[in-house]
Amino acid sequence: MHKYSVFWIKEEFHYNYFYKPDILYRFLNEYVNNSIPSKYLDSQFNYITHTISYNSLLEHLRQYHNYQININASSNRMDCNIGDKSLNIYIKRRNLVIESNSVEEVDTLVFQPLKNISSSFFVIELGTTNSGWITPVKKEVLL
């Protein structure tokens, strides 16, 4: 089972930390795994991340998949499937936790739709040190 935590990083920090994902990983990993509440960590986390709207995410997933995705939604969870692909999304205020049997399922069902919203989503594969941006920054052509 693959588990991912997804954060929507504000553009300013996406731009400034795009080439420093290790720093962002350490901070977010510490925040997620910190069992002792910390006002300092909370304020920093809230400062660099966007809130993720449950209803907006639900509607965006449905629209992206042309309403062919089946989503069983509850207060903070979505069970999603299309054909033989399925996964679970747990929605927190400022991040998502996704459980799936394969990377391909997560990419097809969630990452591709998120790329349409913004390129500033940061993903951590829980239980590993794998992390990175959902999509690379577009290269600019200098004339």
GROMACS .gro file of C-alpha atoms in nm:
model
  143
    1MET     CA    1   0.000   0.000   0.000
    2HIS     CA    2   0.138   0.341  -0.102
    3LYS     CA    3   0.061   0.642   0.116
    4TYR     CA    4   0.116   1.003   0.015
    5SER     CA    5   0.072   1.336   0.187
    6VAL     CA    6  -0.002   1.625  -0.050
    7PHE     CA    7   0.037   1.994   0.038
    8TRP     CA    8  -0.070   2.297  -0.166
    9ILE     CA    9   0.222   2.537  -0.124
   10LYS     CA   10   0.170   2.910  -0.178
   11GLU     CA   11   0.324   3.041  -0.501
   12GLU     CA   12   0.588   3.255  -0.329
   13PHE     CA   13   0.729   2.951  -0.151
   14HIS     CA   14   0.688   2.728  -0.455
   15TYR     CA   15   0.902   2.971  -0.652
   16ASN     CA   16   1.163   3.019  -0.377
   17TYR     CA   17   1.190   2.652  -0.275
   18PHE     CA   18   1.145   2.476  -0.608
   19TYR     CA   19   1.515   2.387  -0.622
   20LYS     CA   20   1.533   2.323  -0.247
   21PRO     CA   21   1.281   2.039  -0.203
   22ASP     CA   22   1.494   1.880   0.070
   23ILE     CA   23   1.439   2.181   0.298
   24LEU     CA   24   1.065   2.179   0.234
   25TYR     CA   25   1.053   1.801   0.286
   26ARG     CA   26   1.226   1.826   0.625
   27PHE     CA   27   0.989   2.097   0.745
   28LEU     CA   28   0.669   1.926   0.623
   29ASN     CA   29   0.782   1.586   0.747
   30GLU     CA   30   0.858   1.732   1.090
   31TYR     CA   31   0.518   1.902   1.095
   32VAL     CA   32   0.328   1.586   0.997
   33ASN     CA   33   0.518   1.361   1.239
   34ASN     CA   34   0.525   1.604   1.533
   35SER     CA   35   0.315   1.449   1.809
   36ILE     CA   36   0.353   1.752   2.038
   37PRO     CA   37   0.146   2.056   1.929
   38SER     CA   38   0.363   2.355   1.847
   39LYS     CA   39   0.228   2.705   1.782
   40TYR     CA   40   0.554   2.786   1.604
   41LEU     CA   41   0.525   2.495   1.359
   42ASP     CA   42   0.150   2.554   1.315
   43SER     CA   43   0.197   2.919   1.226
   44GLN     CA   44   0.478   2.842   0.978
   45PHE     CA   45   0.279   2.559   0.821
   46ASN     CA   46  -0.032   2.778   0.786
   47TYR     CA   47   0.179   3.060   0.641
   48ILE     CA   48   0.324   2.853   0.354
   49THR     CA   49   0.023   2.635   0.264
   50HIS     CA   50  -0.319   2.695   0.112
   51THR     CA   51  -0.632   2.542   0.258
   52ILE     CA   52  -0.777   2.264   0.046
   53SER     CA   53  -1.152   2.291  -0.001
   54TYR     CA   54  -1.325   1.953   0.026
   55ASN     CA   55  -1.613   2.055  -0.201
   56SER     CA   56  -1.387   2.217  -0.461
   57LEU     CA   57  -1.163   1.910  -0.472
   58LEU     CA   58  -1.462   1.679  -0.505
   59GLU     CA   59  -1.610   1.879  -0.792
   60HIS     CA   60  -1.273   1.920  -0.966
   61LEU     CA   61  -1.208   1.544  -0.960
   62ARG     CA   62  -1.553   1.478  -1.104
   63GLN     CA   63  -1.515   1.740  -1.380
   64TYR     CA   64  -1.162   1.632  -1.471
   65HIS     CA   65  -1.276   1.271  -1.516
   66ASN     CA   66  -1.590   1.378  -1.708
   67TYR     CA   67  -1.811   1.255  -1.424
   68GLN     CA   68  -1.702   0.895  -1.491
   69ILE     CA   69  -1.526   0.866  -1.155
   70ASN     CA   70  -1.719   0.705  -0.871
   71ILE     CA   71  -1.665   0.891  -0.544
   72ASN     CA   72  -1.814   0.785  -0.213
   73ALA     CA   73  -1.769   1.094   0.000
   74SER     CA   74  -1.799   1.133   0.376
   75SER     CA   75  -1.705   1.417   0.608
   76ASN     CA   76  -1.327   1.391   0.560
   77ARG     CA   77  -1.279   1.097   0.324
   78MET     CA   78  -1.330   1.018  -0.044
   79ASP     CA   79  -1.320   0.664  -0.183
   80CYS     CA   80  -1.254   0.703  -0.556
   81ASN     CA   81  -1.257   0.452  -0.840
   82ILE     CA   82  -1.271   0.428  -1.216
   83GLY     CA   83  -1.279   0.075  -1.352
   84ASP     CA   84  -1.013  -0.126  -1.169
   85LYS     CA   85  -0.832   0.180  -1.031
   86SER     CA   86  -0.921   0.285  -0.677
   87LEU     CA   87  -0.783   0.483  -0.386
   88ASN     CA   88  -0.879   0.662  -0.065
   89ILE     CA   89  -0.828   1.032   0.005
   90TYR     CA   90  -0.836   1.168   0.359
   91ILE     CA   91  -0.890   1.542   0.360
   92LYS     CA   92  -0.739   1.759   0.627
   93ARG     CA   93  -0.761   2.137   0.628
   94ARG     CA   94  -0.427   2.196   0.458
   95ASN     CA   95  -0.320   1.860   0.321
   96LEU     CA   96  -0.444   1.537   0.170
   97VAL     CA   97  -0.342   1.184   0.267
   98ILE     CA   98  -0.384   0.940  -0.021
   99GLU     CA   99  -0.374   0.559   0.007
  100SER     CA  100  -0.346   0.349  -0.307
  101ASN     CA  101  -0.217   0.016  -0.432
  102SER     CA  102  -0.003   0.176  -0.703
  103VAL     CA  103   0.163   0.499  -0.808
  104GLU     CA  104  -0.019   0.478  -1.142
  105GLU     CA  105  -0.359   0.488  -0.970
  106VAL     CA  106  -0.264   0.796  -0.770
  107ASP     CA  107  -0.124   0.967  -1.077
  108THR     CA  108  -0.430   0.893  -1.291
  109LEU     CA  109  -0.700   0.963  -1.035
  110VAL     CA  110  -0.550   1.251  -0.832
  111PHE     CA  111  -0.215   1.393  -0.945
  112GLN     CA  112  -0.323   1.468  -1.303
  113PRO     CA  113  -0.633   1.661  -1.186
  114LEU     CA  114  -0.426   1.850  -0.926
  115LYS     CA  115  -0.181   1.959  -1.197
  116ASN     CA  116  -0.472   2.139  -1.363
  117ILE     CA  117  -0.532   2.340  -1.045
  118SER     CA  118  -0.172   2.440  -0.973
  119SER     CA  119   0.187   2.328  -1.016
  120SER     CA  120   0.264   2.410  -0.653
  121PHE     CA  121   0.150   2.085  -0.491
  122PHE     CA  122   0.426   1.913  -0.294
  123VAL     CA  123   0.405   1.537  -0.239
  124ILE     CA  124   0.569   1.322   0.029
  125GLU     CA  125   0.556   0.943   0.006
  126LEU     CA  126   0.495   0.850   0.368
  127GLY     CA  127   0.734   0.599   0.523
  128THR     CA  128   1.010   0.695   0.279
  129THR     CA  129   1.223   0.997   0.201
  130ASN     CA  130   1.069   1.030  -0.146
  131SER     CA  131   0.922   1.373  -0.209
  132GLY     CA  132   0.889   1.637  -0.476
  133TRP     CA  133   0.675   1.878  -0.671
  134ILE     CA  134   0.374   1.740  -0.855
  135THR     CA  135   0.494   1.902  -1.176
  136PRO     CA  136   0.816   2.073  -1.280
  137VAL     CA  137   0.845   2.447  -1.337
  138LYS     CA  138   0.817   2.536  -1.704
  139LYS     CA  139   1.143   2.645  -1.860
  140GLU     CA  140   1.143   2.998  -1.989
  141VAL     CA  141   1.304   3.077  -2.321
  142LEU     CA  142   1.535   3.376  -2.309
  143LEU     CA  143   1.576   3.570  -2.631
   0.00000   0.00000   0.00000
